[in-house]
Amino acid sequence: MVRPFLIEEYRPQFHFTPEKNWMNDPNGLVYHDGIYHIFYQYNPNGTKWGYISWGHAISTDLVHWKHLPIALECDVDSNGNIMEMFFSGSVAVDVNNTSGFAIPIGRSQKGKEMFSQPMVAIYTSHYPTAHTTFNGQVIREGQQSQSIAFSNDNGLTWTKYNGNPVIPSPPPEYADQYNQFRDPFVFWHSTSSKWIMVATLALKQTLLIYSSDNLKDWTLASQFGPYNARFGEWECPSLFPLYVDGNSASEKWVMLIGINPGGVVAGSGTQSIIGSFDGKTFVADPSDVYDPTKVPADSTVFQDFESTSSTFEELGWTATGDFVSRGPRKASTVNAGKIKGYLGNGIMTTYLSGGTGTGTIASPKFTITEEYISFLVAGGYYPYNPVTAGTPEDHQVSMNLVVDGKVVHSQTGTNTENLVWRSWNVAGWVGKEAYLIVTDVNPGPSAHLHIDEIVFSNSPKDEANWNDFGPDYYAAATYNGLPNSERTVVGWMNNWAYANDIPTSTWRSAMSIPRTLALKTINNKVRLVQQPVSSVSTLYTAALCSHNFSVLQCGETEVNVPAPYNARMRLALKFARGTGTKFGVCLRSNAANTQETVIGYDFLGQNVFVDRFKSGNNSFVDSERNAFPGCFIATMATKPTDLIELNILLDWSSVEVFDGQGQIAITCQIFPLDDSAKVKLFSEGGSTKSVSVAINGIDSVWT
Ligand code: FRU
């Protein structure tokens, strides 16, 4: 039993959670007068999404929070009809009183009248019911409009502006998108002395950029999108400047965009695009835009599936089960033409009539000669699980790369019918013989995979800049009110694929650890990097243990971490490649090895991974659409001599993994049993060199 005292099962101890009830996106992040405010999407009436209001809490250090009363409460009429929900948005402090919302607060010593600095919340009014507002605006059922409210007591009480909504509808060319227009992010742009708003047309994967002098009257300035990850709803944008490598002479702008579904795993995900902003238009850097129709310049096409009149056997592939004597198909004829994103006409698919086909389709053997294998993939999320593969519990629908008889890379669908690029680093197997095998053992209607355009090259084919390669980082929002050289971001540590079902009670959902963002040049490319905010380290206990091994032998080495810190700790791992193939740590392991969360680095596949197949309770979602179990990878190419660094934050029901440079983050929820409390280092396939492990406990912020 690792629970230190009576706390609720799974309750995070150093991540923000509401005291009770449902929470989703962080909203209105603003730093003002030494206080960090967090508002958030909140249901005051239950543990599932609904009655959406804005909750509120404050902090002086981003780790200890004080809960405050609800800021903006869902409006319900006397018949119980919901009239207005308060969807996501932002808060700005109107220092110059451009809005006129300030109130007199007395006189200075010299007798000058002084005014408050109002906080202004800019949010989406979601109107489920058609009605006419008191100020005569005709509202349609389901309309989403942008509205404002102000507070002159530091966010404790709010007054809705009587001219709401301030942007009732999107521009005429998008008139039909009146119910998918939301999530305004507003900031003061000092160069143009204007307020800037970025809002989404969610279904169009388009951002609308507006400007204003007073937060009430808005003019459309430009549009942006769709780019990169673009199959799914675009939500919760954030736009902000940062200095490249800390150099104030070299400023770039970053657009953060939530996408759901269509995230890197399945369901919700967060991408960023770096570019420039002149007060009107955001222009993406060409190096940050990934054209999905182009393969890397040095590619060799292994199979493009254009031979739609051939069988797999005629193409030199082998098939079993329902796929014998079948072949590539015209994508437009598969699944009622729902498939998008293919190149040419043909694709490989395991979708037969009704999607019920099962069997395998395997490529001819080939020798790996280049460092990456890239391909387009779509379909249901049914990952390959090495533990259940080949057993009656095998549900996989995936394409696997097999070397020396072992699956070394695997990719399942992302729960959409839209083909997206994925790349595997195979540098570790150059010179080896390999084959690809698509395995679909699952007859369910959404359990099918589509594959197109398999290419070999020495550079990866990216779909997007993913801010986090885990499944549980969404709706990331950034703080207004910090200097231009600083940006702090907070994400919702959950995923719409299962958010309403996670096995917690009295509250549902936590926020990610707040993270400091920066722009850093890595391998000649400017990248958005992140690390936990420095104040998290104030929660660290004295070192619980530190271990150094010049050579860590193959196998498992248990590390003794005393309770309660075995459920909340920070691990700093440094290591270098030895004769082994993988190095890492198992957290929340039980004696029987039936539970563990495995985090590490794959020297051959060149990726950081988090495996939560056995992390604990992972069967709370319906079996047909269970997007929770999985192993999540982030490619990070290293040289054999590199000292690799991973920093891990473990809380009661989550892990967040960062590499030393901050280019990789993987965020995952886990729901282990209390008794799963062991910590084990492992080196697989041989030894790992220069291993150092430093572990600190993390104090609870609630005690
Ligand atoms: C993102 C989102 C937003 C919306 C809010 C509603 O998670 O769908 O687009 O404003 O949640 O709660």
XYZ file of C-alpha atoms and ligand atoms in Angstrom:
715
model
C 0.000 0.000 0.000
C 1.612 3.261 -1.056
C -1.208 5.631 -0.198
C 0.323 7.804 2.539
C -2.899 8.699 4.296
C -6.506 8.845 3.405
C -6.558 10.326 -0.056
C -8.782 9.428 -2.917
C -7.621 6.701 -5.235
C -5.665 8.158 -8.182
C -5.861 11.768 -6.890
C -2.863 13.652 -8.362
C -0.682 15.123 -5.622
C 1.208 17.815 -7.526
C -0.954 18.375 -10.589
C -3.901 20.731 -10.617
C -7.309 19.102 -10.201
C -10.703 20.577 -9.281
C -11.857 19.699 -5.775
C -14.692 17.725 -7.309
C -16.535 17.280 -10.607
C -15.587 17.443 -14.251
C -12.835 19.619 -15.735
C -11.551 20.058 -19.289
C -9.514 22.780 -21.007
C -7.419 25.358 -19.141
C -8.827 28.822 -19.892
C -7.916 32.444 -19.228
C -4.370 31.801 -18.078
C -3.122 35.188 -16.925
C -0.362 36.423 -14.649
C -1.255 39.637 -12.882
C 0.069 41.382 -9.773
C 2.203 38.410 -8.789
C -0.661 35.917 -9.114
C -1.107 33.161 -11.677
C -4.776 32.631 -12.447
C -6.142 29.470 -13.959
C -9.703 29.259 -15.167
C -10.969 26.008 -16.602
C -13.894 24.306 -18.333
C -15.934 23.004 -15.425
C -19.180 21.159 -14.764
C -20.363 22.196 -11.279
C -23.048 19.492 -11.386
C -21.258 16.268 -12.212
C -18.224 14.232 -13.201
C -18.968 14.173 -16.933
C -18.907 17.032 -19.456
C -21.943 19.335 -19.211
C -23.261 22.652 -17.759
C -19.980 24.148 -18.860
C -18.855 27.016 -16.635
C -15.473 28.554 -15.829
C -13.853 27.273 -12.626
C -11.104 29.422 -11.081
C -7.983 28.973 -8.961
C -4.895 31.059 -8.163
C -1.264 30.432 -7.358
C 1.907 32.362 -6.697
C 4.200 29.600 -7.981
C 2.184 27.498 -10.483
C 2.303 24.447 -8.217
C 0.336 25.334 -5.067
C -3.210 26.343 -5.982
C -6.088 27.906 -4.083
C -9.550 27.080 -5.383
C -11.871 30.068 -5.804
C -15.610 30.293 -6.517
C -16.886 29.608 -10.029
C -16.121 32.618 -12.221
C -18.684 32.282 -15.017
C -21.593 29.978 -14.335
C -23.625 28.156 -16.968
C -26.914 29.982 -17.532
C -30.028 27.804 -17.117
C -33.562 29.230 -17.518
C -36.476 28.582 -15.149
C -37.554 25.549 -17.226
C -34.121 23.968 -16.889
C -33.048 24.793 -20.468
C -29.377 25.615 -20.784
C -29.246 29.061 -22.378
C -25.502 29.733 -22.389
C -22.434 27.639 -21.679
C -19.033 29.276 -21.264
C -16.695 27.527 -23.665
C -12.946 28.001 -23.838
C -11.285 31.388 -24.061
C -8.703 33.664 -22.569
C -8.240 36.515 -20.108
C -6.296 39.725 -20.640
C -5.688 42.578 -18.236
C -6.794 45.847 -19.822
C -4.042 47.981 -18.318
C -4.924 51.062 -20.404
C -8.674 50.698 -19.931
C -9.276 50.490 -23.681
C -12.573 48.773 -22.904
C -13.825 51.422 -20.509
C -14.595 48.698 -17.946
C -12.305 50.203 -15.290
C -13.777 51.768 -12.163
C -12.378 54.617 -10.056
C -10.418 53.318 -7.062
C -9.596 56.584 -5.297
C -7.045 59.349 -5.741
C -3.270 59.346 -5.726
C -1.342 61.449 -3.200
C -1.147 64.177 -5.830
C -4.930 64.085 -6.135
C -5.098 62.314 -9.501
C -8.059 59.985 -9.970
C -6.937 56.348 -10.158
C -8.668 53.483 -11.962
C -8.733 49.730 -11.669
C -7.119 47.531 -14.299
C -10.016 45.333 -15.378
C -9.559 41.704 -16.206
C -11.437 40.902 -19.372
C -12.457 37.345 -20.202
C -13.004 36.609 -23.885
C -14.863 33.322 -24.275
C -17.189 31.412 -26.539
C -20.875 31.625 -25.732
C -22.286 28.254 -26.667
C -26.066 28.607 -26.969
C -27.838 25.209 -27.028
C -31.277 26.827 -27.277
C -32.578 29.244 -29.929
C -33.716 32.532 -28.381
C -33.497 36.315 -28.636
C -31.162 37.941 -26.118
C -32.260 40.821 -23.888
C -30.335 43.170 -26.219
C -32.217 41.927 -29.271
C -29.681 39.525 -30.823
C -31.325 36.531 -32.494
C -29.522 33.338 -31.498
C -29.834 30.054 -33.405
C -29.795 26.640 -31.737
C -26.190 25.492 -31.288
C -24.706 28.904 -32.150
C -21.181 29.663 -30.973
C -20.268 33.333 -30.647
C -17.472 35.270 -28.990
C -18.397 37.227 -25.866
C -16.667 39.173 -23.128
C -17.036 39.702 -19.383
C -15.037 41.866 -17.001
C -13.900 41.796 -13.417
C -12.622 44.613 -11.248
C -11.802 42.416 -8.257
C -9.060 40.254 -9.739
C -11.361 37.667 -11.219
C -13.518 36.939 -8.172
C -16.739 38.329 -9.618
C -17.573 38.941 -13.258
C -20.022 41.077 -15.201
C -21.074 40.026 -18.666
C -20.817 42.874 -21.188
C -24.281 44.053 -22.167
C -23.308 44.192 -25.862
C -22.631 40.438 -26.019
C -21.918 38.568 -28.137
C -19.189 40.821 -29.562
C -18.630 38.549 -32.588
C -21.954 36.779 -33.136
C -20.969 34.833 -36.266
C -18.023 34.007 -38.483
C -17.596 36.026 -41.719
C -20.225 35.501 -44.480
C -18.101 33.017 -46.463
C -18.312 30.721 -43.427
C -21.944 31.476 -42.531
C -22.735 27.753 -42.248
C -20.042 27.379 -39.567
C -22.028 29.435 -37.014
C -22.076 26.453 -34.625
C -18.349 25.587 -34.915
C -16.715 28.964 -34.221
C -14.885 29.117 -30.907
C -12.006 29.299 -28.419
C -10.794 32.928 -28.735
C -7.227 33.510 -27.607
C -6.666 37.231 -27.066
C -3.479 39.156 -26.327
C -2.182 42.728 -26.499
C 0.097 43.234 -29.509
C 2.260 46.169 -28.482
C 3.854 46.760 -31.919
C 0.498 47.553 -33.520
C -1.122 48.735 -30.248
C -4.078 46.450 -30.827
C -5.786 43.538 -29.229
C -5.454 40.390 -31.341
C -7.860 37.456 -31.270
C -7.287 34.026 -32.796
C -10.447 31.897 -32.948
C -11.117 28.611 -34.713
C -13.500 27.444 -37.369
C -13.152 23.970 -35.930
C -14.461 21.898 -38.824
C -12.599 23.958 -41.437
C -9.225 23.600 -39.668
C -8.997 27.346 -40.102
C -8.045 30.056 -37.620
C -9.549 33.526 -37.912
C -7.372 36.404 -36.736
C -9.187 39.579 -35.635
C -7.946 42.854 -34.184
C -9.581 45.424 -31.921
C -8.915 48.710 -30.137
C -11.311 48.123 -27.263
C -12.056 44.362 -26.955
C -15.640 45.066 -28.062
C -15.399 45.905 -31.785
C -13.439 43.380 -33.799
C -12.204 43.488 -37.419
C -11.238 40.362 -39.309
C -7.571 40.661 -40.305
C -6.651 37.286 -41.837
C -7.117 33.532 -41.871
C -4.692 30.693 -41.302
C -4.887 27.007 -42.166
C -5.363 24.171 -42.765
C -1.784 22.961 -42.371
C -0.074 19.813 -41.133
C -2.333 17.789 -38.771
C -5.593 18.764 -40.440
C -8.023 15.856 -40.230
C -10.115 16.632 -37.178
C -11.478 19.687 -35.395
C -9.034 22.492 -34.725
C -9.612 23.861 -31.227
C -8.000 26.066 -28.589
C -5.343 28.069 -30.480
C -2.615 30.145 -28.827
C -0.320 32.623 -30.633
C 2.789 34.084 -29.010
C 6.322 35.323 -29.669
C 9.542 33.821 -28.323
C 13.218 34.588 -28.831
C 15.191 31.993 -30.797
C 17.955 30.611 -28.570
C 17.212 33.400 -26.097
C 18.387 36.076 -28.555
C 16.090 39.118 -28.416
C 17.184 40.147 -31.939
C 15.700 36.974 -33.334
C 12.009 36.685 -32.496
C 9.614 34.188 -34.013
C 5.927 33.512 -33.420
C 4.390 30.197 -32.496
C 0.856 28.996 -33.219
C -0.297 26.193 -30.925
C -3.324 24.274 -32.169
C -5.375 21.485 -30.606
C -6.717 18.818 -32.942
C -9.404 16.298 -32.067
C -9.678 13.636 -33.353
C -6.516 13.357 -35.429
C -3.951 13.573 -32.615
C -0.659 11.729 -32.843
C -1.951 8.629 -31.026
C -5.740 8.652 -31.458
C -8.230 11.292 -30.418
C -6.842 14.541 -29.013
C -3.414 16.005 -29.813
C -1.490 19.276 -29.838
C 0.621 20.622 -32.694
C 2.610 23.823 -33.167
C 3.748 25.807 -36.178
C 6.528 28.387 -36.067
C 6.300 31.501 -38.225
C 6.016 35.273 -38.220
C 3.220 37.648 -37.236
C 2.936 41.318 -38.248
C -0.170 42.236 -36.265
C -2.446 41.027 -39.037
C -1.238 37.803 -40.611
C 0.519 34.739 -39.266
C 2.823 33.250 -41.915
C 4.183 29.772 -41.266
C 7.892 29.191 -41.874
C 8.149 27.021 -45.021
C 10.349 24.584 -43.081
C 7.457 24.036 -40.655
C 4.851 23.180 -43.277
C 4.784 19.523 -44.262
C 3.233 18.947 -47.683
C 1.373 15.644 -47.338
C 1.538 15.039 -51.097
C 5.344 15.030 -51.237
C 7.652 12.243 -50.088
C 11.189 13.091 -48.893
C 13.399 14.075 -51.846
C 15.729 11.094 -51.406
C 12.922 8.501 -51.212
C 12.763 5.123 -52.867
C 9.193 3.922 -53.262
C 8.868 0.395 -51.855
C 5.161 0.011 -52.639
C 2.614 2.630 -53.706
C -0.323 0.194 -54.130
C -1.228 1.712 -57.501
C -1.584 -1.743 -59.163
C -5.251 -2.081 -58.320
C -5.774 -4.852 -60.888
C -3.096 -7.106 -59.331
C -3.369 -9.460 -56.385
C -1.006 -9.139 -53.424
C 0.531 -12.426 -54.542
C 1.229 -11.024 -58.031
C 2.997 -8.088 -56.386
C 5.245 -10.485 -54.470
C 3.374 -10.057 -51.177
C 1.740 -12.925 -49.289
C -1.711 -12.928 -47.779
C -3.676 -15.101 -45.359
C -7.294 -15.307 -44.214
C -9.744 -13.080 -46.028
C -6.966 -11.332 -47.943
C -5.839 -14.303 -50.051
C -6.034 -13.419 -53.765
C -7.086 -9.844 -52.954
C -5.005 -6.846 -53.865
C -4.688 -3.064 -53.588
C -7.965 -1.231 -54.128
C -9.042 2.113 -55.491
C -9.401 4.196 -52.321
C -12.501 5.923 -53.668
C -14.353 2.587 -53.699
C -13.481 1.614 -50.093
C -15.817 2.297 -47.137
C -18.274 4.390 -49.147
C -15.565 6.775 -50.301
C -14.839 8.043 -46.760
C -11.071 7.738 -47.078
C -8.982 10.877 -47.547
C -5.312 11.708 -47.867
C -4.150 8.919 -50.204
C -1.650 9.457 -53.007
C -2.595 8.341 -56.514
C -5.624 6.032 -56.550
C -4.697 2.760 -54.886
C -4.255 1.767 -51.244
C -3.818 -1.440 -49.296
C -6.768 -2.011 -46.999
C -8.095 -4.640 -44.605
C -11.564 -3.149 -45.037
C -13.718 -5.645 -46.875
C -17.452 -5.206 -47.165
C -18.594 -4.104 -43.710
C -14.982 -3.919 -42.504
C -15.043 -7.451 -41.171
C -12.017 -8.951 -42.957
C -9.330 -10.673 -40.903
C -5.949 -12.105 -41.841
C -2.478 -10.880 -42.728
C -0.797 -9.197 -45.687
C 3.004 -9.421 -45.703
C 5.596 -7.756 -47.909
C 8.434 -9.543 -49.631
C 11.663 -9.540 -47.615
C 13.956 -6.567 -48.198
C 17.265 -5.340 -46.862
C 17.104 -2.144 -44.829
C 19.407 0.355 -46.534
C 18.052 3.737 -45.429
C 17.354 5.228 -41.998
C 13.596 5.739 -42.251
C 10.559 3.841 -43.444
C 7.618 6.182 -43.979
C 4.045 5.438 -45.002
C 0.501 6.725 -44.921
C -1.809 5.037 -42.425
C -5.459 5.256 -41.366
C -8.018 3.099 -39.597
C -9.032 1.926 -36.154
C -6.810 2.176 -33.071
C -6.054 -1.463 -32.169
C -2.368 -1.509 -31.259
C -0.040 -4.494 -31.431
C 0.582 -5.643 -27.873
C 3.596 -7.964 -27.608
C 2.105 -9.657 -24.556
C -1.197 -10.656 -26.156
C -0.056 -11.026 -29.792
C -1.010 -14.451 -31.067
C -3.259 -15.211 -28.049
C -7.068 -15.102 -27.912
C -6.726 -11.606 -26.361
C -4.983 -10.271 -29.465
C -7.060 -7.409 -30.953
C -4.409 -5.863 -33.159
C -5.023 -4.110 -36.422
C -1.561 -2.876 -37.240
C 1.379 -2.813 -39.594
C 4.521 -4.240 -38.048
C 8.153 -4.290 -39.099
C 9.777 -7.649 -38.409
C 13.568 -8.071 -38.115
C 15.188 -11.327 -36.940
C 11.737 -12.754 -36.257
C 10.805 -9.913 -33.860
C 8.392 -6.989 -34.235
C 10.632 -3.927 -33.900
C 8.178 -1.210 -34.955
C 4.414 -1.156 -35.055
C 1.736 1.281 -36.143
C -2.005 1.037 -35.699
C -4.688 3.422 -37.001
C -5.493 6.719 -35.301
C -9.268 6.136 -35.265
C -9.934 8.071 -38.438
C -10.346 7.241 -42.119
C -7.826 9.919 -43.054
C -4.380 8.769 -44.060
C -1.538 10.478 -42.186
C 2.232 10.130 -42.449
C 4.169 8.136 -39.911
C 7.932 7.457 -40.022
C 9.938 4.775 -38.272
C 13.611 5.233 -37.626
C 15.301 1.983 -38.666
C 18.915 3.155 -38.481
C 19.635 0.393 -35.984
C 18.867 -2.315 -38.515
C 20.603 -1.019 -41.642
C 21.982 -4.038 -43.502
C 19.429 -6.410 -41.952
C 16.720 -8.318 -43.747
C 13.172 -7.296 -42.808
C 9.554 -7.504 -43.873
C 6.352 -5.616 -43.191
C 3.231 -7.414 -42.081
C -0.254 -6.003 -41.744
C -2.208 -8.025 -39.195
C -5.942 -7.609 -38.698
C -7.289 -10.191 -36.265
C -10.280 -8.075 -35.404
C -13.625 -8.416 -37.184
C -15.183 -5.228 -35.704
C -16.601 -2.677 -38.174
C -14.017 0.001 -37.313
C -11.199 -2.546 -36.962
C -9.462 -2.092 -40.284
C -6.285 -0.482 -41.549
C -5.462 1.430 -44.716
C -1.842 1.790 -45.845
C -0.386 3.746 -48.759
C 2.940 4.919 -50.205
C 5.599 2.993 -48.295
C 8.921 4.747 -48.930
C 12.522 4.349 -47.746
C 14.649 7.447 -47.196
C 17.329 8.961 -44.996
C 15.030 11.642 -43.604
C 11.680 11.260 -41.886
C 8.356 12.326 -43.369
C 6.624 14.333 -40.665
C 2.923 14.971 -40.410
C 3.186 17.802 -37.880
C 5.255 19.235 -35.030
C 3.637 17.340 -32.171
C 4.015 19.103 -28.866
C 3.573 15.923 -27.018
C 3.759 12.383 -28.324
C 1.555 10.929 -25.607
C -2.216 10.592 -25.684
C -2.981 12.911 -22.754
C -2.011 16.485 -23.579
C -4.711 18.645 -25.109
C -6.174 22.139 -25.351
C -2.821 23.581 -24.297
C -3.113 27.247 -23.368
C -0.428 29.806 -22.576
C -0.106 32.555 -19.974
C -0.776 36.162 -20.853
C 1.000 38.784 -18.760
C 4.538 37.359 -18.782
C 7.465 39.141 -20.493
C 7.973 38.409 -24.226
C 10.964 36.263 -23.450
C 8.854 33.866 -21.358
C 5.952 31.517 -22.119
C 4.324 29.064 -19.804
C 1.872 26.516 -21.108
C -0.617 24.213 -19.398
C -2.414 21.334 -21.131
C -5.457 19.309 -20.157
C -4.031 15.892 -19.220
C -6.754 13.874 -20.883
C -8.139 12.797 -24.241
C -11.668 13.097 -25.598
C -11.387 9.450 -26.728
C -12.022 8.342 -23.116
C -12.064 11.469 -20.941
C -15.589 10.938 -19.630
C -14.783 7.378 -18.537
C -11.461 7.549 -16.676
C -11.838 5.658 -13.384
C -11.676 8.531 -10.912
C -14.482 9.675 -8.734
C -15.548 12.910 -7.122
C -13.390 14.657 -9.756
C -12.408 13.918 -13.320
C -9.268 15.209 -15.101
C -6.042 16.903 -14.145
C -3.909 19.556 -15.819
C -0.389 18.814 -17.061
C 2.506 20.192 -15.101
C 2.943 23.822 -16.245
C 5.783 23.905 -18.770
C 8.222 26.584 -19.847
C 8.412 26.952 -23.618
C 11.411 28.138 -25.601
C 12.635 28.175 -29.194
C 15.885 26.342 -29.669
C 17.930 25.542 -32.766
C 18.534 21.798 -32.865
C 20.146 20.190 -35.930
C 19.750 23.458 -37.883
C 16.006 23.674 -37.271
C 14.229 25.985 -34.837
C 12.085 23.885 -32.540
C 9.630 24.569 -29.751
C 11.082 22.946 -26.643
C 9.595 22.545 -23.180
C 10.490 21.623 -19.615
C 8.481 21.630 -16.377
C 8.449 25.123 -14.826
C 11.356 25.589 -12.455
C 9.123 25.968 -9.379
C 8.239 22.263 -9.584
C 11.703 21.614 -8.175
C 10.687 23.346 -4.920
C 8.514 20.280 -4.276
C 11.399 17.850 -4.627
C 12.553 16.123 -1.479
C 16.249 15.616 -0.832
C 17.651 12.949 -3.157
C 16.039 9.627 -2.222
C 18.664 7.679 -4.036
C 21.200 8.072 -6.728
C 22.884 5.257 -8.544
C 25.782 5.253 -10.939
C 26.786 2.305 -13.065
C 29.639 2.606 -15.519
C 28.103 -0.508 -17.053
C 24.577 -1.630 -16.195
C 24.331 -5.305 -17.057
C 21.492 -6.802 -19.032
C 18.437 -7.452 -16.847
C 16.419 -5.699 -14.151
C 17.768 -3.851 -11.131
C 15.295 -2.907 -8.428
C 15.639 0.520 -6.852
C 14.273 1.026 -3.392
C 12.061 4.111 -3.248
C 10.168 4.411 0.043
C 6.428 5.115 0.166
C 4.765 7.508 -0.449
C 7.347 8.690 -2.964
C 7.161 5.531 -5.033
C 3.931 7.038 -6.382
C 5.199 10.591 -6.850
C 8.753 11.170 -7.793
C 11.059 12.782 -10.263
C 13.631 10.605 -11.979
C 16.601 12.051 -13.825
C 18.164 9.371 -16.018
C 21.414 9.704 -17.951
C 22.835 6.880 -20.008
C 24.744 5.945 -23.129
C 24.574 3.113 -25.568
C 26.338 -0.109 -24.626
C 25.760 -3.528 -26.134
C 22.034 -3.379 -25.267
C 19.083 -2.383 -27.402
C 16.867 -0.649 -24.824
C 17.326 1.074 -21.482
C 14.721 2.421 -19.134
C 12.708 2.188 -15.970
C 9.561 0.358 -14.909
C 7.401 2.389 -12.557
C 4.387 1.334 -10.518
C 5.383 -2.335 -10.905
C 3.779 -5.042 -8.822
C 5.376 -8.200 -7.449
C 3.711 -10.417 -10.040
C 4.867 -8.211 -12.935
C 1.285 -7.979 -14.126
C 1.335 -4.209 -13.718
C 4.008 -1.719 -14.729
C 4.500 1.408 -16.810
C 7.646 1.110 -18.865
C 9.567 4.219 -19.917
C 12.810 4.205 -21.832
C 14.875 4.666 -24.946
C 15.162 2.258 -27.870
C 18.728 2.552 -29.226
C 17.888 0.683 -32.452
C 14.519 2.311 -33.192
C 15.928 5.647 -31.904
C 12.893 6.610 -29.887
C 11.744 7.495 -26.414
C 8.801 5.318 -25.429
C 6.153 5.012 -22.742
C 4.358 1.674 -22.600
C 1.097 1.638 -20.642
C -0.273 -1.667 -21.905
C 0.113 -3.033 -18.355
C -0.125 0.232 -16.408
C -3.202 -0.808 -14.404
C -6.888 -0.276 -15.037
C -7.116 0.310 -18.769
C -10.378 -1.339 -19.684
C -12.846 1.350 -18.688
C -13.600 2.283 -22.298
C -15.874 0.156 -24.433
C -13.975 -2.672 -26.070
C -14.830 -1.637 -29.629
C -13.238 1.796 -29.327
C -10.703 1.354 -26.548
C -8.034 3.945 -27.260
C -6.410 3.735 -23.808
C -3.822 0.907 -23.840
C -0.728 1.445 -25.951
C 2.961 2.137 -26.317
C 3.737 5.700 -27.396
C 6.953 6.631 -29.141
C 8.737 9.853 -30.016
C 11.574 9.544 -32.500
C 14.783 11.149 -31.220
C 17.824 10.282 -33.301
C 21.057 10.066 -31.294
C 24.679 9.237 -32.021
C 26.220 6.118 -30.456
C 28.424 8.314 -28.258
C 25.633 10.593 -26.957
C 24.802 10.800 -23.285
C 21.008 10.628 -23.388
C 18.921 12.312 -20.717
C 15.338 11.602 -19.705
C 13.475 13.439 -16.967
C 10.332 11.826 -15.664
C 7.605 13.164 -13.403
C 5.452 10.449 -11.849
C 2.286 11.414 -10.010
C -0.449 9.272 -8.570
C -2.085 8.723 -11.965
C 0.233 10.149 -14.624
C 3.713 10.160 -16.112
C 5.316 13.000 -18.068
C 8.599 12.328 -19.837
C 10.960 14.983 -21.240
C 14.315 14.555 -22.908
C 17.234 16.697 -21.767
C 16.793 19.281 -24.538
C 13.005 19.395 -24.184
C 12.349 18.428 -27.794
C 10.329 15.372 -26.759
C 7.476 15.189 -24.289
C 5.242 12.169 -23.696
C 2.302 12.574 -21.324
C 0.172 9.629 -20.205
C -2.395 8.898 -17.573
C -2.032 5.603 -15.697
C -4.346 3.939 -13.177
C -2.289 1.346 -11.269
C -3.295 -0.516 -8.125
C -1.927 0.893 -4.890
C 0.222 -2.190 -4.457
C 2.054 -1.602 -7.712
C 4.855 0.401 -6.226
C 8.212 -1.005 -7.297
C 10.809 0.850 -9.355
C 13.099 -1.176 -11.614
C 15.839 -0.146 -14.010
C 16.318 -2.365 -17.005
C 18.817 -2.889 -19.766
C 17.588 -5.099 -22.581
C 19.539 -7.092 -25.154
C 22.879 -6.316 -23.492
C 24.381 -3.664 -21.239
C 23.912 0.112 -21.035
C 26.830 2.441 -20.263
C 27.380 5.505 -18.064
C 24.047 5.104 -16.306
C 23.176 7.606 -13.623
C 19.825 7.693 -11.880
C 18.789 10.410 -9.458
C 15.430 10.164 -7.742
C 13.670 12.781 -5.643
C 10.313 12.365 -4.014
C 7.770 15.069 -4.782
C 5.834 16.642 -1.945
C 2.104 16.846 -2.167
C 0.798 20.350 -2.826
C -2.404 19.599 -0.948
C -0.950 18.942 2.494
C -11.805 21.495 -26.435
C -13.236 21.980 -26.476
C -13.277 23.404 -26.946
C -14.532 23.940 -26.342
C -14.565 23.225 -25.024
C -15.937 22.902 -24.527
O -11.558 20.487 -25.535
O -14.008 21.148 -27.287
O -13.225 23.563 -28.346
O -14.488 25.328 -26.198
O -13.836 22.033 -25.188
O -15.896 22.433 -23.219
